[in-house]
Short mmCIF file of N, CA and C in Angstrom, two decimals:
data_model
loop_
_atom_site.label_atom_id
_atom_site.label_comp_id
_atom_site.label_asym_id
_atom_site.label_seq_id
_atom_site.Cartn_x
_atom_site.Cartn_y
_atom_site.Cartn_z
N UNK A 1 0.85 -1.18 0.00
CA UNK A 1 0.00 0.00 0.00
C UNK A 1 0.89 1.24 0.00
N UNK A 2 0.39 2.07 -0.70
CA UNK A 2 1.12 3.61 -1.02
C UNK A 2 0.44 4.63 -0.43
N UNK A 3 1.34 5.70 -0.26
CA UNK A 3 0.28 6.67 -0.10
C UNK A 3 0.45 7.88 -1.29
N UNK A 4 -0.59 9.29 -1.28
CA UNK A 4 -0.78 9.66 -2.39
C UNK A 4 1.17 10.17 -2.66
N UNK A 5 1.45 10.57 -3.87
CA UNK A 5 1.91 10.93 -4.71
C UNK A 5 1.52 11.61 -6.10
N UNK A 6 2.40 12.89 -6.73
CA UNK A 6 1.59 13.00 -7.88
C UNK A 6 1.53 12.15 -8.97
N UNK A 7 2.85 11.51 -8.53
CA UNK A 7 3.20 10.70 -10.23
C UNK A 7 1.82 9.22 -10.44
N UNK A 8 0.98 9.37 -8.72
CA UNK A 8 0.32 8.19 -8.98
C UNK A 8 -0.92 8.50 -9.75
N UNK A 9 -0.94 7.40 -11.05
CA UNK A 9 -2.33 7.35 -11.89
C UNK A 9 -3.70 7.14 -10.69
N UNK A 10 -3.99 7.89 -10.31
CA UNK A 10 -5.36 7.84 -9.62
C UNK A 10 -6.39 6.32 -10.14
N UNK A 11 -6.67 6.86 -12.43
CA UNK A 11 -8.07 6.08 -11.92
C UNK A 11 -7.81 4.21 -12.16
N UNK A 12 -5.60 4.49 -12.14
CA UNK A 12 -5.52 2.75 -11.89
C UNK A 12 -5.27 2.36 -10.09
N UNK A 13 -5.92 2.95 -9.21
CA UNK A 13 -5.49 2.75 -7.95
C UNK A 13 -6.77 2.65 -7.33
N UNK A 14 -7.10 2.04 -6.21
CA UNK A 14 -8.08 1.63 -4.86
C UNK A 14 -7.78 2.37 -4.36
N UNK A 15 -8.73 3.53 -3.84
CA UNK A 15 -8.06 4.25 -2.53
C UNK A 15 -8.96 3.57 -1.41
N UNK A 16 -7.71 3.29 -0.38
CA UNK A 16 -8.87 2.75 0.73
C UNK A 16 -8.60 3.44 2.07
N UNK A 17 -9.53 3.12 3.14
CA UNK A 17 -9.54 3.99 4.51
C UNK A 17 -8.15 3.74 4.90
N UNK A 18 -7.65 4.55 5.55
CA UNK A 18 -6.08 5.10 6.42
C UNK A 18 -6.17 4.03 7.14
N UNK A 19 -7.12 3.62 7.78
CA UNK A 19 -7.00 2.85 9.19
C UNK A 19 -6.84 1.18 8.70
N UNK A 20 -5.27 0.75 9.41
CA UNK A 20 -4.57 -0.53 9.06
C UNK A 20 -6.05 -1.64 9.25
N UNK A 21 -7.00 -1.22 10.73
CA UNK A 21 -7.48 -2.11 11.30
C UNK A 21 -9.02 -2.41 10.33
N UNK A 22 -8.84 -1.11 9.72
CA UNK A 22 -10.28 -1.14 8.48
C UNK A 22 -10.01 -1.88 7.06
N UNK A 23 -9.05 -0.78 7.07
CA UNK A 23 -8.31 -1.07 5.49
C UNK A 23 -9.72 -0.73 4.19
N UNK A 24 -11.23 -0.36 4.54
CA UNK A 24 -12.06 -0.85 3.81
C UNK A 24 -11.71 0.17 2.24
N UNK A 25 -12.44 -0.45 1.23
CA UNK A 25 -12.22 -0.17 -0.06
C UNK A 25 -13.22 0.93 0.08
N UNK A 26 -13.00 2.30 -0.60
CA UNK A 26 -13.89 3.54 -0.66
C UNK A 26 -14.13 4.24 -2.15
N UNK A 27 -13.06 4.23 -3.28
CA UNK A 27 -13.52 4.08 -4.51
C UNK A 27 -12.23 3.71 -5.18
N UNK A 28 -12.59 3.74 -6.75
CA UNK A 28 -11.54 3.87 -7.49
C UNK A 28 -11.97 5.21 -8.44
N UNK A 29 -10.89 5.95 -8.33
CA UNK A 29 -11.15 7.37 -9.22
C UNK A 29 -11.36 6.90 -10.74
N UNK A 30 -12.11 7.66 -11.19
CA UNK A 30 -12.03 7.75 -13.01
C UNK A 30 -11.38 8.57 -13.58
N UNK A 31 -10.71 9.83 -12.55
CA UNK A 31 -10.25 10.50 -13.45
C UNK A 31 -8.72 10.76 -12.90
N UNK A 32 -8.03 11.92 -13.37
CA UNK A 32 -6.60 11.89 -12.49
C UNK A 32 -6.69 13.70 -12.55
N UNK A 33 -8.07 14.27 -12.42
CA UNK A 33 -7.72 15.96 -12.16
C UNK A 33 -7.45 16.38 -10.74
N UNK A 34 -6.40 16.30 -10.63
CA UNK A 34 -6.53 16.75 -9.55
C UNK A 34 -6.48 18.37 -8.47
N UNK A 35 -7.44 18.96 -7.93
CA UNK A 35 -7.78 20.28 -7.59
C UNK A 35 -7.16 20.27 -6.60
N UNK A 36 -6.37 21.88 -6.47
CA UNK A 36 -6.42 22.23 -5.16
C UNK A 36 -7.52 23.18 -4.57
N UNK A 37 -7.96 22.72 -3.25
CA UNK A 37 -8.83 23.43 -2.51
C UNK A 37 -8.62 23.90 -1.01
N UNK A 38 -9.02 25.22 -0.67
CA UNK A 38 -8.75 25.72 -0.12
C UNK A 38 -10.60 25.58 1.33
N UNK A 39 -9.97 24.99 2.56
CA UNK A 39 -11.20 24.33 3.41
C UNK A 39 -11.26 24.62 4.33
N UNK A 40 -9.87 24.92 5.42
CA UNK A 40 -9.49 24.60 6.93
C UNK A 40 -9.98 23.36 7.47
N UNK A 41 -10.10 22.66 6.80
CA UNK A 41 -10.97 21.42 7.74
C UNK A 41 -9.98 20.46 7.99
N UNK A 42 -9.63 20.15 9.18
CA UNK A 42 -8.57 19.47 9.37
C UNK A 42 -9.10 17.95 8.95
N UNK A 43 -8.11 17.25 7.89
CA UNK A 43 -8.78 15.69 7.63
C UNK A 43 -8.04 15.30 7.76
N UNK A 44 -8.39 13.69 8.17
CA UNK A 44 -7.60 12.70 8.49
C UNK A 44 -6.21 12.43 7.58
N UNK A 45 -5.17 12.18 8.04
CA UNK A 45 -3.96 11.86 7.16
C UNK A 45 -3.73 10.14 7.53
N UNK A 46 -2.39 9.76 6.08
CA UNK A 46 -2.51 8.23 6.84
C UNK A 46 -1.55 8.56 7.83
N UNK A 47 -1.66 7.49 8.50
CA UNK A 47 -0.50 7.57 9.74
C UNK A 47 -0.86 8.82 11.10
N UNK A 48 -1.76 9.32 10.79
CA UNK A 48 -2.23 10.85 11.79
C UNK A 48 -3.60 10.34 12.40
N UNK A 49 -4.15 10.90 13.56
CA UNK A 49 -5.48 11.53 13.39
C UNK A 49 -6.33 12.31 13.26
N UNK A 50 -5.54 13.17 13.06
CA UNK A 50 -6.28 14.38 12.15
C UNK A 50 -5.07 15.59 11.97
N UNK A 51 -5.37 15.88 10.59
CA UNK A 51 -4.12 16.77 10.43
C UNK A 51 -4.30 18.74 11.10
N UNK A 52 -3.23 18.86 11.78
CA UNK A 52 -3.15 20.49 11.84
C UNK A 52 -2.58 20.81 10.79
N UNK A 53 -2.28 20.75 9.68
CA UNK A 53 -2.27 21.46 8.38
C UNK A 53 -2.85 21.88 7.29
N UNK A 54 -3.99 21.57 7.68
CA UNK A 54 -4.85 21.29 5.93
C UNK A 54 -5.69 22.02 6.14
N UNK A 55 -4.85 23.15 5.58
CA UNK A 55 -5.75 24.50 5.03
C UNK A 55 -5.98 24.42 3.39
N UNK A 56 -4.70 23.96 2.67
CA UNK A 56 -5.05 23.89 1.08
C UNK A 56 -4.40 23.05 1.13
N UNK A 57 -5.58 21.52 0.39
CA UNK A 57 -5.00 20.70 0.08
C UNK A 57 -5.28 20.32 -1.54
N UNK A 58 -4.97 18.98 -1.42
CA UNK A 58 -5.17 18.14 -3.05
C UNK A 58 -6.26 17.29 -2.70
N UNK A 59 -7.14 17.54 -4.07
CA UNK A 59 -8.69 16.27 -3.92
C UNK A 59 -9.08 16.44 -5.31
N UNK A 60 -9.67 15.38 -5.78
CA UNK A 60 -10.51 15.20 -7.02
C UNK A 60 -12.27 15.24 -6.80
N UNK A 61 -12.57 15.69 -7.59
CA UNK A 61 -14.36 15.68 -7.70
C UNK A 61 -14.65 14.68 -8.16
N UNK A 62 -15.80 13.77 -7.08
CA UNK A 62 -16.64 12.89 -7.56
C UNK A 62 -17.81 13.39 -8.09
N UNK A 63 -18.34 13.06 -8.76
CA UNK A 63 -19.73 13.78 -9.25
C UNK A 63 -21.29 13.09 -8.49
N UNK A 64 -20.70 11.58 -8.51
CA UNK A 64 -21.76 11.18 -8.29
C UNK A 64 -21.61 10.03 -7.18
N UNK A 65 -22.41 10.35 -5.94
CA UNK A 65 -22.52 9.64 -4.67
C UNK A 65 -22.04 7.98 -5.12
N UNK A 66 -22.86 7.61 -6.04
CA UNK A 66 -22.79 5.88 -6.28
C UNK A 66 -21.59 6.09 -7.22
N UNK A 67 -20.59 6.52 -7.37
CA UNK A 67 -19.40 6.27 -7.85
C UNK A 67 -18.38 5.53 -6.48
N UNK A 68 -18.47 5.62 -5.20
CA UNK A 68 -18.14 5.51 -4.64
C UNK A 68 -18.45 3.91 -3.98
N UNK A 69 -17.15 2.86 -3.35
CA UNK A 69 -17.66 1.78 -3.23
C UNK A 69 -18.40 1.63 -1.55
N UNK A 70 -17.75 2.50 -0.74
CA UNK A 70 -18.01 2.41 0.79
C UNK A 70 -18.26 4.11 0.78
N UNK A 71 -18.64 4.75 1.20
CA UNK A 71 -18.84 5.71 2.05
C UNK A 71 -19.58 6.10 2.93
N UNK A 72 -19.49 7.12 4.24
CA UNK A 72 -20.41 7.81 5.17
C UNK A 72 -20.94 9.11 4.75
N UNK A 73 -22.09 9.65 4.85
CA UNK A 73 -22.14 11.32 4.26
C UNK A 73 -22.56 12.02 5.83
N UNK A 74 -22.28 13.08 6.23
CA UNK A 74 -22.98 13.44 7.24
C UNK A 74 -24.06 14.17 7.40
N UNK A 75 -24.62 14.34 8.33
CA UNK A 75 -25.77 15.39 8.15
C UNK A 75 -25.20 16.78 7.33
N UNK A 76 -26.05 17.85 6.96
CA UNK A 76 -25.59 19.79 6.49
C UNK A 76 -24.50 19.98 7.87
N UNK A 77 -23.55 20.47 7.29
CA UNK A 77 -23.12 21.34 8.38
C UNK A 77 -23.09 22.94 7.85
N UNK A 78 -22.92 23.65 8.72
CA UNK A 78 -22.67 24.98 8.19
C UNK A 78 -20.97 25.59 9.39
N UNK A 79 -20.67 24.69 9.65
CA UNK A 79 -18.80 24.28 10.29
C UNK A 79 -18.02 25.22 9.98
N UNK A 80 -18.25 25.19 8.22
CA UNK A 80 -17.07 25.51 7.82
C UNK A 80 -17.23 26.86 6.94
N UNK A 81 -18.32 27.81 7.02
CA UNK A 81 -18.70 28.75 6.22
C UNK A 81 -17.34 29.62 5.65
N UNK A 82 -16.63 29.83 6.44
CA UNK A 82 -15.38 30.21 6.17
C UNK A 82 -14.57 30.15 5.08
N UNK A 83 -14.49 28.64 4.71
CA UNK A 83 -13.85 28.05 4.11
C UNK A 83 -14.22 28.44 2.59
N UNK A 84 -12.46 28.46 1.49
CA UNK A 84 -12.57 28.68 0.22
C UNK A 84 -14.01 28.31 -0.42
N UNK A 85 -14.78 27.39 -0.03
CA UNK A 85 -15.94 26.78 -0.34
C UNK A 85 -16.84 26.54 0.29
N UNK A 86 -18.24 26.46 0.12
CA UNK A 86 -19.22 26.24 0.94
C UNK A 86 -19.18 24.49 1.03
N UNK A 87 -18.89 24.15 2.27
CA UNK A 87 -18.79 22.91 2.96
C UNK A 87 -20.17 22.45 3.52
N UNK A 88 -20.76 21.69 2.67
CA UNK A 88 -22.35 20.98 2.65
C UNK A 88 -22.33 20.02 3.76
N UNK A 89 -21.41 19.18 3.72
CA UNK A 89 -21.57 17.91 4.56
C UNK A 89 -19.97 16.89 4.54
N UNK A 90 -19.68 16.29 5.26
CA UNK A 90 -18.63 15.83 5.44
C UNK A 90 -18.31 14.54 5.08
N UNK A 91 -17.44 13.31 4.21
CA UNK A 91 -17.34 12.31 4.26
C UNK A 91 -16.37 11.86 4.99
N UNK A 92 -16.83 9.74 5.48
CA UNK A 92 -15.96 9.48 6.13
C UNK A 92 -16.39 7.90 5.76
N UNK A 93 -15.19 7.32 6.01
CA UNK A 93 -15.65 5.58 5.76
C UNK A 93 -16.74 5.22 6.56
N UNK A 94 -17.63 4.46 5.77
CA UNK A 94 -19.10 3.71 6.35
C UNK A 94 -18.54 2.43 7.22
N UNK A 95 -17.16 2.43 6.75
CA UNK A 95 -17.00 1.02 7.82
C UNK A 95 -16.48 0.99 9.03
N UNK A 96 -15.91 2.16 9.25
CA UNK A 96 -15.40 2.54 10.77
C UNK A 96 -15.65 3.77 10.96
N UNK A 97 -16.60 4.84 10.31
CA UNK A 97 -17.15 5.88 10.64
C UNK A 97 -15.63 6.86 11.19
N UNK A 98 -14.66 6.75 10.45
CA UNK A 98 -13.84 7.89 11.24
C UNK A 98 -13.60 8.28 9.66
N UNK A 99 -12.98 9.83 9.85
CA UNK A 99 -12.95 10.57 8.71
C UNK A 99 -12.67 12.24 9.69
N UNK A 100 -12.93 13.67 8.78
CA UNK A 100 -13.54 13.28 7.17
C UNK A 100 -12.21 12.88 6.36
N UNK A 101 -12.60 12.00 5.36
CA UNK A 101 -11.97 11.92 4.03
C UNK A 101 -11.97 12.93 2.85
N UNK A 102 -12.75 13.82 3.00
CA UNK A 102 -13.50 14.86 2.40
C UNK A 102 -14.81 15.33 2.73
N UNK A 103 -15.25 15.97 1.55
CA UNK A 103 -16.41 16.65 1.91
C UNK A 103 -17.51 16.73 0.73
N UNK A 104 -18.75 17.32 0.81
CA UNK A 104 -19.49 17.48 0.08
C UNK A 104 -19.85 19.08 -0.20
N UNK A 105 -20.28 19.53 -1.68
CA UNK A 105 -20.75 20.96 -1.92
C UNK A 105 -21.56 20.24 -2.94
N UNK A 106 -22.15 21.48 -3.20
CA UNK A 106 -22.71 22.13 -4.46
C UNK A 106 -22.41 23.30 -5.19
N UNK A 107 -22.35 22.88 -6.65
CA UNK A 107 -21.81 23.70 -7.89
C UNK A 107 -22.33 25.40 -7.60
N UNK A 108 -23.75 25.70 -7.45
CA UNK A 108 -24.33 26.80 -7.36
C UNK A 108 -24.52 26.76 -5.69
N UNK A 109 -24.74 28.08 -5.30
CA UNK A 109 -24.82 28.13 -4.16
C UNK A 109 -26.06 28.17 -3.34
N UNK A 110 -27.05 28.45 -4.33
CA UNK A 110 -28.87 28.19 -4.11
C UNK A 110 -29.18 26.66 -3.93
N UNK A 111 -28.36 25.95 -4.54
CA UNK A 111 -29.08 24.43 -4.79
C UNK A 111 -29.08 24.30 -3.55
N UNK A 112 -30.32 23.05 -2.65
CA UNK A 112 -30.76 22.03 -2.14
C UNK A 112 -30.53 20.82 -2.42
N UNK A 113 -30.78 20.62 -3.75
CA UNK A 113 -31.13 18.96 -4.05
C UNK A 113 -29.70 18.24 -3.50
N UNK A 114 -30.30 17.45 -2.69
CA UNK A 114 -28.89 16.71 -2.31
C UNK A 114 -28.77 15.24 -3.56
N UNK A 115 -29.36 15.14 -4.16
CA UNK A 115 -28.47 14.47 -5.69
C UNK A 115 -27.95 15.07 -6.37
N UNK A 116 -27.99 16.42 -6.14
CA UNK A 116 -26.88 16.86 -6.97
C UNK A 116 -25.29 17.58 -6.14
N UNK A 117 -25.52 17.22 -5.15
CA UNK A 117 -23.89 17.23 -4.66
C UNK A 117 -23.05 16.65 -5.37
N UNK A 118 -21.61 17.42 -5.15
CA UNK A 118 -20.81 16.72 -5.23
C UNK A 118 -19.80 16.35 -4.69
N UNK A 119 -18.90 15.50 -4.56
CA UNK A 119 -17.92 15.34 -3.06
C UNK A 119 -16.15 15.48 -3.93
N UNK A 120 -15.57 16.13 -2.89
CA UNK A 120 -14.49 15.89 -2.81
C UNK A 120 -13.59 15.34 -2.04
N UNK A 121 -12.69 14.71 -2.61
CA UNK A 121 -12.29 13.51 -2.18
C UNK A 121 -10.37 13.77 -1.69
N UNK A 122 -10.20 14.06 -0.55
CA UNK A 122 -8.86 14.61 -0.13
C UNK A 122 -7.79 13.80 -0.22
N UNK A 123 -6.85 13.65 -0.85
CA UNK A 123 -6.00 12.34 -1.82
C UNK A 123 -4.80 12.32 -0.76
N UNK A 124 -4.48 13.20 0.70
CA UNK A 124 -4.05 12.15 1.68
C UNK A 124 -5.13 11.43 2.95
N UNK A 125 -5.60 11.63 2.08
CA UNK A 125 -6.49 10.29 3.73
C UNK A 125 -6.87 9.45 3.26
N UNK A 126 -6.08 9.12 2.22
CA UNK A 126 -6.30 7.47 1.77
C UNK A 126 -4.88 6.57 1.70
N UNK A 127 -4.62 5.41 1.95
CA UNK A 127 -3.89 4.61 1.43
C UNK A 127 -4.31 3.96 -0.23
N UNK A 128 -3.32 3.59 -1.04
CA UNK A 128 -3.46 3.33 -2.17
C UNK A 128 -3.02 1.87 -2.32
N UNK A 129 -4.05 1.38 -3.03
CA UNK A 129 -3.73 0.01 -3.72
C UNK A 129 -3.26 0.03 -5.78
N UNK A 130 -2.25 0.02 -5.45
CA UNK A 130 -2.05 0.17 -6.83
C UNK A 130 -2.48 -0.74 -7.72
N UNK A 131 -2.95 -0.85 -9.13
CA UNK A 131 -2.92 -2.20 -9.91
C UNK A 131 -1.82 -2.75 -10.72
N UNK A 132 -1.52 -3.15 -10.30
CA UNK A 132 -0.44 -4.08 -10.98
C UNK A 132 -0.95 -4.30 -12.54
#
């Protein structure tokens, strides 16, 4: 298991939960864009439990909830109003509920519909399974 790097091809890798004792599978990316975003939200790192650094980090956009193989979503928060972005709701593995791994927004800032979120996905709070 790896952890992120840029040189790693994202959508040939498993990213799975940080935690040795979980290990659970959470997606495989499709794409390799990767954004920087600006949050304060301190997220989980591997090897940490929660980082004091991560004010601007690296994450890719999922578009769509069922792209994902495991996840938790949390209730609205309004936490993080602050932040480069409006921070909707928080993700974290469904299998040991610790996180966040990222987070959830929306494109416009009027929307409701929570099918149309979208999550971002913070590319150190995962361990990587590469494919061979």
């Amino acid at each position: 298991m790896d952890t992120y790097n840029p040189d790693i091809n994202l959508s040939s890798a498993v990213l799975r939960c940080p935690y040795s004792q979980c290990n659970a599978r959470i997606i495989t990316p499709k794409c390799n864009v990767v954004k920087r975003i600006e949050t304060g939200i301190p997220f989980i790192k591997v090897g940490e439990d929660v980082s004091t650094d991560a004010i601007t980090d690296n994450f890719i956009i999922v578009d769509d909830v069922w792209d994902f193989d495991n996840i938790g979503v949390s209730k609205p928060t309004d936490q993080f109003v602050e932040s480069g972005v409006k921070v909707e709701r928080l993700i974290i593995c469904s299998e040991c509920d610790r996180g966040p791994l990222g987070f959830a927004f929306f494109d416009n800032d009027d929307e409701k519909d929570v099918k149309k979120l979208k999550y971002a996905v913070h590319l150190d709070s995962f361990v990587y399974d590469l494919k061979q």
